[in-house]
Short mmCIF file of C-alpha atoms in Angstrom, two decimals:
data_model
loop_
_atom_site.label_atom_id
_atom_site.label_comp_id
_atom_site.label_asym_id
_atom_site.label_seq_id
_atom_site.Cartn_x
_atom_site.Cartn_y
_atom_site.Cartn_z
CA UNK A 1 -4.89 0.27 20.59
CA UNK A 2 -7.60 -2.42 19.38
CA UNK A 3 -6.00 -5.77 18.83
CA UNK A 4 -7.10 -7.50 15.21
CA UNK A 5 -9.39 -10.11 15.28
CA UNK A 6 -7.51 -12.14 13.15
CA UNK A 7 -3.77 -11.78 13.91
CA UNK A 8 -2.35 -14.64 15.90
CA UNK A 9 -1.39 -13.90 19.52
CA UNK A 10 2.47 -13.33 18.81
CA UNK A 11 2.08 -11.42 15.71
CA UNK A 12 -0.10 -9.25 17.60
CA UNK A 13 2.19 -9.07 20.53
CA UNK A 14 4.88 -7.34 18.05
CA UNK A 15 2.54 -5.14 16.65
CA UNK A 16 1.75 -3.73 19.79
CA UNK A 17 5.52 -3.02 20.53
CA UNK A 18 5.65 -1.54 17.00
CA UNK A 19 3.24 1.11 17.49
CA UNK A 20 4.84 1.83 20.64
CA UNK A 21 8.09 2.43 19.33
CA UNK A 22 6.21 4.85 16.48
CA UNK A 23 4.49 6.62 19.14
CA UNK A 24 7.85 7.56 20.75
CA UNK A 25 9.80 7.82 17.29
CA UNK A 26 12.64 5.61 18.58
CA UNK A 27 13.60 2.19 16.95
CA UNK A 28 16.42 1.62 18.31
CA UNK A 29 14.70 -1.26 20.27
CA UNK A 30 13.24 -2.76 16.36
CA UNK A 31 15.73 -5.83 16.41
CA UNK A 32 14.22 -6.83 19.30
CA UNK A 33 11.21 -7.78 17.29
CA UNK A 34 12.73 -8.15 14.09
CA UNK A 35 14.09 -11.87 12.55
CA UNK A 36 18.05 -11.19 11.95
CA UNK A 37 17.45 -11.65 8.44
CA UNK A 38 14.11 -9.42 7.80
CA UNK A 39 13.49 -8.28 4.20
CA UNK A 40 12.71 -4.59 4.01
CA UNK A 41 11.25 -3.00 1.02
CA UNK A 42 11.86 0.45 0.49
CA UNK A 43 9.42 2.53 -0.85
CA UNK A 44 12.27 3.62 -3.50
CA UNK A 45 14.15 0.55 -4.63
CA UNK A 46 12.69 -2.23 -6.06
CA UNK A 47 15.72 -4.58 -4.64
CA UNK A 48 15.01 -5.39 -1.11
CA UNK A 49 17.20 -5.07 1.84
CA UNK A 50 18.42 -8.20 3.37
CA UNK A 51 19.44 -7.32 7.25
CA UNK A 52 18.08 -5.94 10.23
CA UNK A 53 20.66 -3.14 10.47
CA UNK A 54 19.42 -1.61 6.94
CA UNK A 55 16.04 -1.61 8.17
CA UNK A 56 16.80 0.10 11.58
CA UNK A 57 18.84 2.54 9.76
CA UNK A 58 16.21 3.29 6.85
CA UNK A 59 12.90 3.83 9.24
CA UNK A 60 14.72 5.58 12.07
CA UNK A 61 15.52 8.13 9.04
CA UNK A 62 11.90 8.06 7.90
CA UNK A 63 10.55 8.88 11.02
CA UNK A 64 12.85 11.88 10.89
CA UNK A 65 11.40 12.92 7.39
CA UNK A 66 7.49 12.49 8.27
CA UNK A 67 5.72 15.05 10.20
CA UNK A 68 1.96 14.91 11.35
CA UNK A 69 2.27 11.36 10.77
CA UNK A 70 -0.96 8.93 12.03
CA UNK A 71 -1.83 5.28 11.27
CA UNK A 72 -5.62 5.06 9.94
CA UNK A 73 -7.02 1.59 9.01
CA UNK A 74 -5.70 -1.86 10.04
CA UNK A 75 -5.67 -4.70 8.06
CA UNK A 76 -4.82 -8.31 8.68
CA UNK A 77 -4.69 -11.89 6.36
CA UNK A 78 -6.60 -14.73 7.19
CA UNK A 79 -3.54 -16.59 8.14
CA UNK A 80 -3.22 -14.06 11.12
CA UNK A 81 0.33 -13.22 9.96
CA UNK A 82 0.47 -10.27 7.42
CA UNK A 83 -0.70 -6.81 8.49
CA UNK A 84 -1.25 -3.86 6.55
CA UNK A 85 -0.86 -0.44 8.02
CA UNK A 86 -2.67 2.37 6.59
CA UNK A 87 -0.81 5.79 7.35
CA UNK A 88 -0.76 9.38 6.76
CA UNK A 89 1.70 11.99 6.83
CA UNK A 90 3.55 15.03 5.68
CA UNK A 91 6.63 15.26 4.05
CA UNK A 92 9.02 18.73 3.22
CA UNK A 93 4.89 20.04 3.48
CA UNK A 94 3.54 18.00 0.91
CA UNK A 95 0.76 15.88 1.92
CA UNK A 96 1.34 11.63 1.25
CA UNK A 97 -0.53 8.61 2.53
CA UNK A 98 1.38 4.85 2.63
CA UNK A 99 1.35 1.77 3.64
CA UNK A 100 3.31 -1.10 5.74
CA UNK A 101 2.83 -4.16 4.58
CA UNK A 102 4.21 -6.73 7.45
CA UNK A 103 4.29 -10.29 7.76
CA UNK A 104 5.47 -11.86 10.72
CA UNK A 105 6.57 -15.66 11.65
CA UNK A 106 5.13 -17.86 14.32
CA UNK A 107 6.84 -16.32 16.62
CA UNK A 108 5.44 -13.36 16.22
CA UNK A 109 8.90 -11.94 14.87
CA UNK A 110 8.62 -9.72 11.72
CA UNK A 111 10.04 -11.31 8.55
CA UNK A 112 9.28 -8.98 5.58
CA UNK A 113 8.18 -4.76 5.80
CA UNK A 114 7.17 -3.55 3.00
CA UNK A 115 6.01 0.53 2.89
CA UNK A 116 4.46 1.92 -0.17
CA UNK A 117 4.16 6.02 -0.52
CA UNK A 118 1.79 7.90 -2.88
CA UNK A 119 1.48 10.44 -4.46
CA UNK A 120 4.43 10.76 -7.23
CA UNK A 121 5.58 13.93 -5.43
CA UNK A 122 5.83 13.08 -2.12
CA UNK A 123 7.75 9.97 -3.23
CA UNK A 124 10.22 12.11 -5.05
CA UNK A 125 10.46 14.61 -1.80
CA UNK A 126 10.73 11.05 0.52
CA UNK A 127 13.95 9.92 -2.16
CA UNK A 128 15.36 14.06 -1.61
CA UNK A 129 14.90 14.15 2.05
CA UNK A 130 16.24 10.26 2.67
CA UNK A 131 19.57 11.36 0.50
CA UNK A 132 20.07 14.63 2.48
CA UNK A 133 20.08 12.43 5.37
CA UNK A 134 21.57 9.32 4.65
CA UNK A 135 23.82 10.06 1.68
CA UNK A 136 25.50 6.93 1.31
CA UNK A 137 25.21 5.23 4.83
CA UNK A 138 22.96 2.51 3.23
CA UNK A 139 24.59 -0.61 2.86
CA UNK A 140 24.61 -2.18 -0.96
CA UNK A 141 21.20 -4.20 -1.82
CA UNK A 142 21.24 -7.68 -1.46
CA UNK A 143 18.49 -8.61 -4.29
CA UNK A 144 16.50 -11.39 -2.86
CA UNK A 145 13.70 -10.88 -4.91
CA UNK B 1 -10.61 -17.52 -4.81
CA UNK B 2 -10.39 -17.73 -0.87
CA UNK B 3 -12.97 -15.66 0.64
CA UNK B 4 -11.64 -13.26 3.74
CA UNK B 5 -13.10 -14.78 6.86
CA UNK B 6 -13.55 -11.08 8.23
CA UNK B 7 -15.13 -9.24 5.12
CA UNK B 8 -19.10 -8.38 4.74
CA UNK B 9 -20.96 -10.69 2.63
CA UNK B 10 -21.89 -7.90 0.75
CA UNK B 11 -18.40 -6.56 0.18
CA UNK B 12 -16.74 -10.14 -0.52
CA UNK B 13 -19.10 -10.23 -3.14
CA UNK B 14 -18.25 -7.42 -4.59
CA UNK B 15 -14.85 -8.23 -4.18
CA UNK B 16 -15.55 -11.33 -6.16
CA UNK B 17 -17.21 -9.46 -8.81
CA UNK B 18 -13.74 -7.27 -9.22
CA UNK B 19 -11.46 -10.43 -9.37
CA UNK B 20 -13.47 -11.34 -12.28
CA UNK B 21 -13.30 -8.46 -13.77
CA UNK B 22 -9.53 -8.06 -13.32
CA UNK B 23 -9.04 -11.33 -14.70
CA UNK B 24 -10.87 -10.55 -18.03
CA UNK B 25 -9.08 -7.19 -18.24
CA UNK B 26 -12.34 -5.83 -18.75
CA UNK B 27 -13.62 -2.96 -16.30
CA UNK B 28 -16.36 -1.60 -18.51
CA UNK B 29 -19.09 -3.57 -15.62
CA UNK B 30 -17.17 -1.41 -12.57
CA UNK B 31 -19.80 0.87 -12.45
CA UNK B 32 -22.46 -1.47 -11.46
CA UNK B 33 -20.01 -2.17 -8.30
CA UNK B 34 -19.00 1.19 -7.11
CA UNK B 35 -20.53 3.81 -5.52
CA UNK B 36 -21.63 7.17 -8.27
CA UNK B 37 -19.72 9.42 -5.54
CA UNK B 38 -16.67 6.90 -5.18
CA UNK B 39 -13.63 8.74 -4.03
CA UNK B 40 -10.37 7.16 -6.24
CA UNK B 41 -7.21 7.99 -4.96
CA UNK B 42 -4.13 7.62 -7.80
CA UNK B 43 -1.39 6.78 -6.79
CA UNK B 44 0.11 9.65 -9.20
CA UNK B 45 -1.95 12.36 -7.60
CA UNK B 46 -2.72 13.54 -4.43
CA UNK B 47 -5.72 14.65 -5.09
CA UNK B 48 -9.15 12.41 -5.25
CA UNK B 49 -11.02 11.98 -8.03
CA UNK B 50 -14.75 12.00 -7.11
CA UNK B 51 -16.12 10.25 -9.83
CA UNK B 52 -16.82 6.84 -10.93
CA UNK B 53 -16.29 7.77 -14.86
CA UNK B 54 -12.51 8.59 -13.84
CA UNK B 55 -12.08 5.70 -11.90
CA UNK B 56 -12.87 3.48 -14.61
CA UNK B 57 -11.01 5.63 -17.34
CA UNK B 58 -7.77 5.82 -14.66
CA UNK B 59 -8.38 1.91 -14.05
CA UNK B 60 -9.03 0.45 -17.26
CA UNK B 61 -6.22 2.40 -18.87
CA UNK B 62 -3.67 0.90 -16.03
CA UNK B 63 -5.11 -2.28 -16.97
CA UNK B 64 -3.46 -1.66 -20.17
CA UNK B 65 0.28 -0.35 -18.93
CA UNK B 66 0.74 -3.37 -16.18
CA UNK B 67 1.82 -6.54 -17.63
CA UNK B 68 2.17 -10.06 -15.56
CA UNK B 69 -0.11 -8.40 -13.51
CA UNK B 70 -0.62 -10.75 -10.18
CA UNK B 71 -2.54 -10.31 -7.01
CA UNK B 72 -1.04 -11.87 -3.75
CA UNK B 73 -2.19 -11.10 -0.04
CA UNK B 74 -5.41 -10.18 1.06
CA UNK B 75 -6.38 -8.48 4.33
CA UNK B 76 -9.41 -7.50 6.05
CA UNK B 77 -9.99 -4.51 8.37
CA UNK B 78 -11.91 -5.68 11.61
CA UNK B 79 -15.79 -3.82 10.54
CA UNK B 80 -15.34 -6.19 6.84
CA UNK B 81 -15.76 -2.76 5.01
CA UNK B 82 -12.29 -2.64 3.93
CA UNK B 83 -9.74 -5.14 1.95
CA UNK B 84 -6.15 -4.14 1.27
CA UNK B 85 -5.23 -5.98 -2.11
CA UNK B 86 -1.03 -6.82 -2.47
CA UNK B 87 -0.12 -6.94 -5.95
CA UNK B 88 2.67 -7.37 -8.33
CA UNK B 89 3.02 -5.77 -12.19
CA UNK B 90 5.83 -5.12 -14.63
CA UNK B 91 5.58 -1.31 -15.83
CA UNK B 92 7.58 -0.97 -19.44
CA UNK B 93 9.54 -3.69 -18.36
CA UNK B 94 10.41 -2.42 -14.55
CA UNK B 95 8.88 -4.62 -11.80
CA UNK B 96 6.54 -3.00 -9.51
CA UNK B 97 4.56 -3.94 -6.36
CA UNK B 98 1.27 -2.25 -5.10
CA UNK B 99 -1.69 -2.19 -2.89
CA UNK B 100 -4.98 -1.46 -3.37
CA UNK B 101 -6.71 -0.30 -0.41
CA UNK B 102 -10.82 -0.46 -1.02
CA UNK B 103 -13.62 0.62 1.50
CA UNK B 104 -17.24 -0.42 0.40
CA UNK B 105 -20.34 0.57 2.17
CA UNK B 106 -22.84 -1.87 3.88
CA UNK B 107 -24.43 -2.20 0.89
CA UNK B 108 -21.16 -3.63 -0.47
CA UNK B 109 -20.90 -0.13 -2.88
CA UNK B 110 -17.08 0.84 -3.41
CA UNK B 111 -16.82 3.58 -2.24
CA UNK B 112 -13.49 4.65 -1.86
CA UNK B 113 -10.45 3.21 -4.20
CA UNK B 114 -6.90 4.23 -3.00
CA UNK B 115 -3.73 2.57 -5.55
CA UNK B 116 -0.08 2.84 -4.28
CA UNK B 117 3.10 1.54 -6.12
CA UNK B 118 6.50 0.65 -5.40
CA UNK B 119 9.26 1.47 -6.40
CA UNK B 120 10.20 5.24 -7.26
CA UNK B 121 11.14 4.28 -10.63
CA UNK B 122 7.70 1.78 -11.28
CA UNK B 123 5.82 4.85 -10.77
CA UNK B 124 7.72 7.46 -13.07
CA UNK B 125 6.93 4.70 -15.61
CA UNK B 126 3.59 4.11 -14.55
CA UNK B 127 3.00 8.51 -14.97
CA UNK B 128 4.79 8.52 -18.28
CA UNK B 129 2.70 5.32 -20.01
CA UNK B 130 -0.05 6.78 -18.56
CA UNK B 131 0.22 9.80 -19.78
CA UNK B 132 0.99 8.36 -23.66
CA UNK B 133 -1.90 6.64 -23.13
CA UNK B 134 -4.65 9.14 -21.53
CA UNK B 135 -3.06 12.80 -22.52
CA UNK B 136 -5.29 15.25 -21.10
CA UNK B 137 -8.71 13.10 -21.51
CA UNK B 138 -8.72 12.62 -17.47
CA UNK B 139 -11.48 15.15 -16.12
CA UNK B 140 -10.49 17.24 -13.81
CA UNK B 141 -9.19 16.87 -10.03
CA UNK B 142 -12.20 17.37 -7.58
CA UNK B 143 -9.97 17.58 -4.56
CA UNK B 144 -12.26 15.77 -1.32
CA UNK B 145 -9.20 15.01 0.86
#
């Protein structure tokens, strides 16, 4: 895994146990790395999700939804703590590429994940595959934006 | 406008070229920045479009659906050949967020222009104004990818 130039030490550090955790498609250890009160931004909703548990719950789905997924590009901010993750992947066999947008504290714990999906179709088969799985686990939406 | 530590001199300068553009609403100098082969990626379609002609018809007509149309973070891949651009827009009246993801060439060409956009909603808007706006007039899908 090459390390970004420009990410600070501790931001880094989490990034590295993020890919990990992709690589083995478990996140059950994500709170470990995640600030209690994280904002997550679906892909779907425009209202974020205000807790750590929603975010477990939502990407341990995902992963279940993606196949042939791989990160491509890296990206960081010249504060060295927002990353943006550059991925590609398949989902019910249509063919989507995204984006995790992450910004971590000083700590190096992550504070906001945002994921953005094109195209228009493979959104709509992420929202019909997510409500097969989930149906209406989710907790409510906390708007904090 | 900051300058990304990590970006080519060429490419920040192109990237300085499209904030100026972007703020004038005004894309009609685009192809003087970009690349005649550019590969844009919709975030509607899968499917590339491999010219610059439909990027700046696909481009300057979004130009015309976003409103309060605001950049925000800026990151860097490590080479400085590729910026990831965080955004925020209101879509008939439905707040969005995006990226755009841009690789330019050592010549500081653009030469690949990838758009995604949150949420699910945001981007049904986003096909329907665009398609008010454009009809059929978009050439035809060159599929690269």
């Amino acid at each position: 895994m090459t390390q970004l130039l420009n990410l600070q030490p501790a931001a880094a550090a989490t990034l590295q146990k993020w890919h990990e955790m992709m690589a083995k498609l478990d996140l059950s250890d994500l709170p470990l790395i995640v600030h209690p009160e994280v904002t997550f931004r679906s892909p779907l909703a425009f209202n974020p999700y205000a807790s750590v548990e929603a975010m477990v719950m939502a990407l341990q789905t995902v992963v279940t939804v993606f196949s042939d997924f791989s990160y491509h590009r890296e990206a960081a901010t010249d504060d060295g703590l927002s990353v943006v993750l550059e991925f590609s992947a398949k989902i019910a066999g249509k063919g989507v590429k995204g984006a995790d947008l992450i910004r971590f504290d000083t700590e190096g714990r992550i504070v906001d994940f945002e994921v953005m999906v094109r195209p228009l179709n493979g959104l709509i088969a992420l929202s019909e595959e997510m409500g097969k799985r989930m149906g209406d686990r989710m907790p409510s939406y906390k708007a904090k934006a």
